[in-house]
CSV table of N, CA and C in Angstrom, one decimal:
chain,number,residue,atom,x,y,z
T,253,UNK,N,62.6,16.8,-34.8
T,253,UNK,CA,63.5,16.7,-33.7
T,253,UNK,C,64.9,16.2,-34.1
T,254,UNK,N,65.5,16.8,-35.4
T,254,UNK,CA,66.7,16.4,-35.6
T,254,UNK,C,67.8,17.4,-34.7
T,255,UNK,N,68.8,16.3,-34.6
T,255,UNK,CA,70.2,17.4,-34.3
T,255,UNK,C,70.4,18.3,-34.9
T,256,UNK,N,70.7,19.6,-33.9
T,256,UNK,CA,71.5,20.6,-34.7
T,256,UNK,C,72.9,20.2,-35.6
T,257,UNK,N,73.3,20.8,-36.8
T,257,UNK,CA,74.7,20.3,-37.3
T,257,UNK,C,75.8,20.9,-36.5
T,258,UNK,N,76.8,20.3,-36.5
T,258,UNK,CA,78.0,20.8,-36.2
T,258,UNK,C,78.6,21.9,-36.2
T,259,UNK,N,79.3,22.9,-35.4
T,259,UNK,CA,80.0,23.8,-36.3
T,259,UNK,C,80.7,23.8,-36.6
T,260,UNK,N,81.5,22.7,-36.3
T,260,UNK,CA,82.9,22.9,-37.1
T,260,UNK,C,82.6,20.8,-37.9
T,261,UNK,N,83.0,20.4,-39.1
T,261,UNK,CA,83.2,18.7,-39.3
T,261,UNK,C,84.7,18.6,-39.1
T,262,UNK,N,85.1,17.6,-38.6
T,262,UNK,CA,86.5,17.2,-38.1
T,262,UNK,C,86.9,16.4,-39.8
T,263,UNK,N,86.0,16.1,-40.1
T,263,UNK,CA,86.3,15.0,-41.4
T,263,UNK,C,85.1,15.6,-42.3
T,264,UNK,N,84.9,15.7,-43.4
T,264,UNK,CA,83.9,16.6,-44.1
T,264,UNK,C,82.9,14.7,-44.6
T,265,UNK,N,82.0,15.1,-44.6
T,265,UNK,CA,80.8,13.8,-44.4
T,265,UNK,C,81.5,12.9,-46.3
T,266,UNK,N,81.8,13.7,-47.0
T,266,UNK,CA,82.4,13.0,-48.4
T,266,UNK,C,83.0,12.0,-48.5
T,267,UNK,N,84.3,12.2,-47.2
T,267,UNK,CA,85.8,11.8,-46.6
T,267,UNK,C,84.7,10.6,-46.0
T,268,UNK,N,84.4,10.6,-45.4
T,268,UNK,CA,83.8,10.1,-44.3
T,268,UNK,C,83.3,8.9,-45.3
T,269,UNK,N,82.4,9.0,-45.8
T,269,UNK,CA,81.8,8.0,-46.9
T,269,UNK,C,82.4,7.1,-47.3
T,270,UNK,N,83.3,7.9,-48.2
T,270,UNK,CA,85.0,7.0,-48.8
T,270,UNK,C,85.8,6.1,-48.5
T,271,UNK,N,85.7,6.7,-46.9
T,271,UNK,CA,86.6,5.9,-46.1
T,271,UNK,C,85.9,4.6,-45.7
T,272,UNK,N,84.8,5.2,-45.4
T,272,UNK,CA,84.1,3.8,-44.9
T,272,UNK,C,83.7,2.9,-46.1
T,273,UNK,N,83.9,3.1,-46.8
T,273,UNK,CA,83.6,2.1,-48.2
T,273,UNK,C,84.6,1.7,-48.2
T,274,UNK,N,85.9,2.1,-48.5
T,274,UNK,CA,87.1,1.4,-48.3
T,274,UNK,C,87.0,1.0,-47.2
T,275,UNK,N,87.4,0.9,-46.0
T,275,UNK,CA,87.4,-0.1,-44.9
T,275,UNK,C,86.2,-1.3,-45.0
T,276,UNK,N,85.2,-0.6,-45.2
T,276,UNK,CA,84.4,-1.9,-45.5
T,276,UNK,C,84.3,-3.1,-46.6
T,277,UNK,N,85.4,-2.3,-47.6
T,277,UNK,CA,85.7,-3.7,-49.0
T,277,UNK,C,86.9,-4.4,-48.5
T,278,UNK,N,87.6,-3.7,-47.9
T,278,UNK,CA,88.5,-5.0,-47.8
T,278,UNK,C,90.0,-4.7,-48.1
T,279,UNK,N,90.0,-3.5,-48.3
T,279,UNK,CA,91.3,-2.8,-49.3
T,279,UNK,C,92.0,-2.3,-48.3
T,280,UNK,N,92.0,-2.7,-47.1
T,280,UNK,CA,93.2,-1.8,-45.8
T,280,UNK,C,93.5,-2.7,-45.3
T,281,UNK,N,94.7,-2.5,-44.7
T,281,UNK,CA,95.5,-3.7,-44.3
T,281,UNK,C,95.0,-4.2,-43.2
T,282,UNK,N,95.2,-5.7,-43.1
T,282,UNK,CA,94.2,-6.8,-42.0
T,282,UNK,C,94.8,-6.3,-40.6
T,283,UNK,N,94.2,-6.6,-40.1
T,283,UNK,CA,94.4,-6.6,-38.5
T,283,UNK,C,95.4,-6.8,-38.1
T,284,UNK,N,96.0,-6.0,-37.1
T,284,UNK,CA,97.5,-7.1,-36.4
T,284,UNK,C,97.0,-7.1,-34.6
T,285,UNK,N,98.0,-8.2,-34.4
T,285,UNK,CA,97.4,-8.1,-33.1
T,285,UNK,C,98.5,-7.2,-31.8
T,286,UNK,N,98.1,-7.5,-31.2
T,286,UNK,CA,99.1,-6.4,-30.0
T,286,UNK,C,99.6,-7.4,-29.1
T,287,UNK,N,100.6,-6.9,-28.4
T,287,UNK,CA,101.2,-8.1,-27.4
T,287,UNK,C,101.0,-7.8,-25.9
T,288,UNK,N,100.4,-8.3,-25.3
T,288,UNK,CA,100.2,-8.3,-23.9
T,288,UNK,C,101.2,-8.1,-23.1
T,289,UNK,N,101.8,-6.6,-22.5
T,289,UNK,CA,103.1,-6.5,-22.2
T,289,UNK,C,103.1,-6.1,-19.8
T,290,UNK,N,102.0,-7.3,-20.3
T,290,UNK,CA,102.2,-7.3,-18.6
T,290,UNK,C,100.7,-6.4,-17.9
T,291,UNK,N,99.3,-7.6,-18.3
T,291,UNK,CA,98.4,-7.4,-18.3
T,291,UNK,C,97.5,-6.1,-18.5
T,292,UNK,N,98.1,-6.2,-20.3
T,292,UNK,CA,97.4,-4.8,-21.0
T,292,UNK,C,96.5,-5.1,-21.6
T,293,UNK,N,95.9,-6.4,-21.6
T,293,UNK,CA,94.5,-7.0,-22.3
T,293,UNK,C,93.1,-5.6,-22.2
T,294,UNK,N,93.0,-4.9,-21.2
T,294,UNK,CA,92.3,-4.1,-21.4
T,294,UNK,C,92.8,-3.1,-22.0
T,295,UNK,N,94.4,-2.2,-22.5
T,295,UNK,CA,94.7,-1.3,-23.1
T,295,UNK,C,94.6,-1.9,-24.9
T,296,UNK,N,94.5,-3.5,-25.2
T,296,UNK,CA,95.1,-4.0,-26.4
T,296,UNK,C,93.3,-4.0,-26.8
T,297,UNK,N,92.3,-4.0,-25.7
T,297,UNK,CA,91.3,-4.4,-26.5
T,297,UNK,C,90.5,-3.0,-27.1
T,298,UNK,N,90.9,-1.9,-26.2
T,298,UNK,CA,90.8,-0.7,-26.6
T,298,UNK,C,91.0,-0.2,-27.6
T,299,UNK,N,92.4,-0.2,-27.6
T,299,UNK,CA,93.0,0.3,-29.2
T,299,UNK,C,92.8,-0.1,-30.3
T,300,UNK,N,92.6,-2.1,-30.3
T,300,UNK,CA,92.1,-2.3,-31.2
T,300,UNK,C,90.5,-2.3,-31.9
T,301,UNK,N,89.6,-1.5,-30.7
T,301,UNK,CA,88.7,-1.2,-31.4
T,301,UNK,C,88.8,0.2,-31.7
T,302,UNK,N,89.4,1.2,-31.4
T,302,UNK,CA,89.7,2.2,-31.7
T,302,UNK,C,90.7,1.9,-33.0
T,303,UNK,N,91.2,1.7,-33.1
T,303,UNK,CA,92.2,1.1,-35.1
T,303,UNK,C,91.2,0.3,-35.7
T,304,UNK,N,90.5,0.2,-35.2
T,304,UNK,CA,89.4,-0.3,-36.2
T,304,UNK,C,88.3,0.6,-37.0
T,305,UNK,N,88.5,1.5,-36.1
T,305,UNK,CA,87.5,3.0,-37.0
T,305,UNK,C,88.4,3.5,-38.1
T,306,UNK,N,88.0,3.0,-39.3
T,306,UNK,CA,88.6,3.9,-40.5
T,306,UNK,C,88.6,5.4,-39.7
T,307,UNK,N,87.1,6.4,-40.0
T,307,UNK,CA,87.5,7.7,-40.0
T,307,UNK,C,88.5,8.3,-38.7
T,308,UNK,N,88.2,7.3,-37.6
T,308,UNK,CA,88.9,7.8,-36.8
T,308,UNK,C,90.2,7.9,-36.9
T,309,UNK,N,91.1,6.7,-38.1
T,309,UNK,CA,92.3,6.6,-38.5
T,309,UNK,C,92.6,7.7,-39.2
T,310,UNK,N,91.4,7.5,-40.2
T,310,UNK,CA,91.7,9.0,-41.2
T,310,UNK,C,92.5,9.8,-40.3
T,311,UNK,N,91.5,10.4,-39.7
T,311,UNK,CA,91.9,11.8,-38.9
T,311,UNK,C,93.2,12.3,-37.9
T,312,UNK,N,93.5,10.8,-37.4
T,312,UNK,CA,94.4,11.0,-36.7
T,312,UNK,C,95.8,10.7,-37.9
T,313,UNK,N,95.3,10.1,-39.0
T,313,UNK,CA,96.8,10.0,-40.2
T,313,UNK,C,96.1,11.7,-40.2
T,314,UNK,N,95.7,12.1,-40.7
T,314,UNK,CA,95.6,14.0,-41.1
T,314,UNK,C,96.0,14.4,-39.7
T,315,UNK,N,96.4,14.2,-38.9
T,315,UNK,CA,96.8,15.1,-37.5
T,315,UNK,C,98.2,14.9,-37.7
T,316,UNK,N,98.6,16.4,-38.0
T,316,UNK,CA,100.0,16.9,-38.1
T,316,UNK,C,100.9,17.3,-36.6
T,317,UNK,N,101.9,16.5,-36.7
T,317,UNK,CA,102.2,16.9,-35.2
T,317,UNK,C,103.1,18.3,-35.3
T,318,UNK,N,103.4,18.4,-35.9
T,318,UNK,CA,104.2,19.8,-36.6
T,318,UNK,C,103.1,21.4,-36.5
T,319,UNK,N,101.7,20.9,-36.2
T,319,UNK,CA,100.6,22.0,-36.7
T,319,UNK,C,99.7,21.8,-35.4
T,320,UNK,N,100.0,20.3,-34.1
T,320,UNK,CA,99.4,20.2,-33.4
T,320,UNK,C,99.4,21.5,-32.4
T,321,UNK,N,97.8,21.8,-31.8
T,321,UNK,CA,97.6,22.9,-31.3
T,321,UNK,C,98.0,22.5,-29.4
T,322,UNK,N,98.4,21.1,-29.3
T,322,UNK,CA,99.1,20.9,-28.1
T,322,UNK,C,100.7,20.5,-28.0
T,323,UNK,N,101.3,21.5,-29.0
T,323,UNK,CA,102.2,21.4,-29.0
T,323,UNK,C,103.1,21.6,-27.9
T,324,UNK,N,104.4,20.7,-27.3
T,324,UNK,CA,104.9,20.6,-26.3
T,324,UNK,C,104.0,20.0,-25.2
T,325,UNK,N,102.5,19.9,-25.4
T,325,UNK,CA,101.9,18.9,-24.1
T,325,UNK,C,101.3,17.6,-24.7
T,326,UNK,N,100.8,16.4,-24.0
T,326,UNK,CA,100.5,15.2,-24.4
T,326,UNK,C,99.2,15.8,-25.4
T,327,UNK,N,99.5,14.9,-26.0
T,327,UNK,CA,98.4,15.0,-27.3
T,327,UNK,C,97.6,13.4,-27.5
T,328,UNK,N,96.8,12.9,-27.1
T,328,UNK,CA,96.4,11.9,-27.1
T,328,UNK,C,95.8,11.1,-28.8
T,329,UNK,N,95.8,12.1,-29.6
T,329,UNK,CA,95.7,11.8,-31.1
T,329,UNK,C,97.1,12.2,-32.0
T,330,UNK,N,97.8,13.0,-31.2
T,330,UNK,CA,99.4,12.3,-31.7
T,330,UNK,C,100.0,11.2,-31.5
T,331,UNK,N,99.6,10.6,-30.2
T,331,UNK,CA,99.9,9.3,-30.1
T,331,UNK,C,98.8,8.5,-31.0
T,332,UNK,N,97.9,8.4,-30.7
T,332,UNK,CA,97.2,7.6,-31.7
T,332,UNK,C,97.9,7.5,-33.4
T,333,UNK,N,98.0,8.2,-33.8
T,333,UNK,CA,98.8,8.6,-34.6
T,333,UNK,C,100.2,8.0,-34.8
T,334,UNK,N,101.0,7.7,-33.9
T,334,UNK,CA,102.1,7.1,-33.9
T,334,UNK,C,101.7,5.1,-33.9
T,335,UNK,N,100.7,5.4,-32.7
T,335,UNK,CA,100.2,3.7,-32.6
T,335,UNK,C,100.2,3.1,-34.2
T,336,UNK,N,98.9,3.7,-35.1
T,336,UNK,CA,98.6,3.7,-36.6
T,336,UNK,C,99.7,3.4,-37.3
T,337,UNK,N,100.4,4.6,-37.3
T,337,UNK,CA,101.8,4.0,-38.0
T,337,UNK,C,102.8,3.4,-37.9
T,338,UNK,N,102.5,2.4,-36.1
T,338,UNK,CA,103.7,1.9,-36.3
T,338,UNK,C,102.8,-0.1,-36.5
T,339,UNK,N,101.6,0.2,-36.7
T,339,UNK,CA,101.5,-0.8,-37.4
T,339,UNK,C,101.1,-1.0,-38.7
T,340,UNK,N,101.6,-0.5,-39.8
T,340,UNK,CA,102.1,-1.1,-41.2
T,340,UNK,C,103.5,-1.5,-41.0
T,341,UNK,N,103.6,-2.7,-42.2
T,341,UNK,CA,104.8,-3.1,-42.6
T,341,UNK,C,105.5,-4.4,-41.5
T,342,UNK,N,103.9,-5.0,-41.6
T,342,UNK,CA,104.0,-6.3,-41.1
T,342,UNK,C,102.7,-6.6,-40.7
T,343,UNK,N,103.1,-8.2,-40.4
T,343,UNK,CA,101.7,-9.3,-39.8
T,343,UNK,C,101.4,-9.8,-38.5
T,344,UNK,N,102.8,-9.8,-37.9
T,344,UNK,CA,102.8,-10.4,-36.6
T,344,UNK,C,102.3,-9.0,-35.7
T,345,UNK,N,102.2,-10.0,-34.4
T,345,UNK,CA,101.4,-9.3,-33.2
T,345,UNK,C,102.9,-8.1,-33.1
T,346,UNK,N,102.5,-6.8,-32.7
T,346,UNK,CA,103.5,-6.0,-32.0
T,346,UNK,C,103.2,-5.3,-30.8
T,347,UNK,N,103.7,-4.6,-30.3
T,347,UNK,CA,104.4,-3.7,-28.8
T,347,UNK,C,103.1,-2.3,-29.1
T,348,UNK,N,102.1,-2.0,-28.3
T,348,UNK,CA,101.3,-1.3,-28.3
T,348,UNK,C,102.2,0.0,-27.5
T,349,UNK,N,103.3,0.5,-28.5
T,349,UNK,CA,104.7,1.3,-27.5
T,349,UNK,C,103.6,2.5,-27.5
T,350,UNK,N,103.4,3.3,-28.8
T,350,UNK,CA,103.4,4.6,-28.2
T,350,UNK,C,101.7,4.9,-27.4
T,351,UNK,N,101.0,3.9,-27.4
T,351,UNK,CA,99.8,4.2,-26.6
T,351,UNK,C,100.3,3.8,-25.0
T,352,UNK,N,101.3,2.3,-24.9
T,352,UNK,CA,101.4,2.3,-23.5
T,352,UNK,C,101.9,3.3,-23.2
T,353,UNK,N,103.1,3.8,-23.7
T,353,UNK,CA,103.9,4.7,-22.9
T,353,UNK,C,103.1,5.9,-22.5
T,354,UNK,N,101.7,6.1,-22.8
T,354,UNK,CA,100.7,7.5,-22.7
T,354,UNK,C,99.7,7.1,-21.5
T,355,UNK,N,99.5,5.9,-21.1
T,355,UNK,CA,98.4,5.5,-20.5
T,355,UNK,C,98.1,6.1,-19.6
T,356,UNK,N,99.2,6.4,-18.4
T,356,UNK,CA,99.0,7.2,-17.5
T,356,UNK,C,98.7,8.5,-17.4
T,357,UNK,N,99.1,9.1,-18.6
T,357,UNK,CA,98.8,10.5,-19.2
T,357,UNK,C,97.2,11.0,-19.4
T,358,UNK,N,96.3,9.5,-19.3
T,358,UNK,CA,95.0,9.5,-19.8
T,358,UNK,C,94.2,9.3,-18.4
T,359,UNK,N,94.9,8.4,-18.0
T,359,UNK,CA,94.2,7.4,-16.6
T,359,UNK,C,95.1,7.8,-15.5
T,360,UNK,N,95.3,8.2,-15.1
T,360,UNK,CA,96.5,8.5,-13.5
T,360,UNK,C,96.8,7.3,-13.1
T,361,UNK,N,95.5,6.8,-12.5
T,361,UNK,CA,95.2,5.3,-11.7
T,361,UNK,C,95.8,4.1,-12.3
T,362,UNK,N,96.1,4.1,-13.6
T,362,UNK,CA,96.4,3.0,-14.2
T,362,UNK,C,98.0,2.5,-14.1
T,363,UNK,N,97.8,1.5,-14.1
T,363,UNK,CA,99.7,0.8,-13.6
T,363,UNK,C,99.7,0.1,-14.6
T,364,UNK,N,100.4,-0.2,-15.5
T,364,UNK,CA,100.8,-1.1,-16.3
T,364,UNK,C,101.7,-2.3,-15.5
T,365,UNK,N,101.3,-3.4,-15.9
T,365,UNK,CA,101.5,-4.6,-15.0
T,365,UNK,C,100.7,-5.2,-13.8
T,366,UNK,N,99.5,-4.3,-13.6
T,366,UNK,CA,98.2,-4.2,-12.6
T,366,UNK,C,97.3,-4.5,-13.2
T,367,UNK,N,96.6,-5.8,-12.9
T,367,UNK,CA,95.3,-6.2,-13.6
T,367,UNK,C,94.3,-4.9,-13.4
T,368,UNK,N,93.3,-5.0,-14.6
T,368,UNK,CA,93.0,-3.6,-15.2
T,368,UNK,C,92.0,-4.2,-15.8
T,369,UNK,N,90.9,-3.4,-16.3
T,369,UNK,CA,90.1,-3.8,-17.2
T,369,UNK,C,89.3,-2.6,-17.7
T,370,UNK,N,88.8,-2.9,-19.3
T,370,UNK,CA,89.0,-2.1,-20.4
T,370,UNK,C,87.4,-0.8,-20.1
T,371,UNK,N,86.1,-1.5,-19.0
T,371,UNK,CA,85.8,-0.5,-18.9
T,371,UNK,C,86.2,0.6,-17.8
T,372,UNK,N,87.1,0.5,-17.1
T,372,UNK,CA,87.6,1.1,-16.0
T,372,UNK,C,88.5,2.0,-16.8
């Protein structure tokens, strides 16, 4: 009763291995935290468990916005993608910019500055 495989891998199972050995020794840069920009505690706890998936980082650093197949519409792993990058090159807490600025793009219902919570 095993799963069928995939037909297509997003990350080839090799990558996948690698990554997660490196994320789990210790060799990627530590956590940062995010700043609560007007009751985003549910968007900040999100993301940072989503930045916390090595492969899922991988993939979105490998997602070319230049070769994205939603080119000119919201791309929700383009932004992911921008979030990632714009945390290297520091330690303190920063501005969760390019995921808030998408939120509504994801959620309609969501207001930034409207208590909210992370499984809603």
């Amino acid at each position: 009763d095993l799963l069928p495989h995939p037909e297509q891998w997003l990350c080839p199972r090799e990558k996948v291995a690698k990554i997660a050995g490196v994320w789990g020794s210790g060799k990627h840069a530590p956590p940062r935290g995010l700043r609560n920009c007007g009751n985003t505690c549910y968007l900040n706890a999100v993301t940072q468990v989503l930045t916390a998936s090595g492969p899922l980082v991988y993939v979105a650093q490998q997602h070319q916005k230049d070769h994205c197949l939603r080119s000119g519409k919201f791309c929700a792993l383009c932004q992911f993608r921008r979030h990632v990058a714009s945390l290297s090159g520091g330690l303190e807490a920063c501005r969760p910019g390019p995921i808030l600025e998408s939120v509504q793009k994801v959620a309609k219902g969501f207001m930034i500055g409207r208590q909210e919570d992370a499984h809603e």
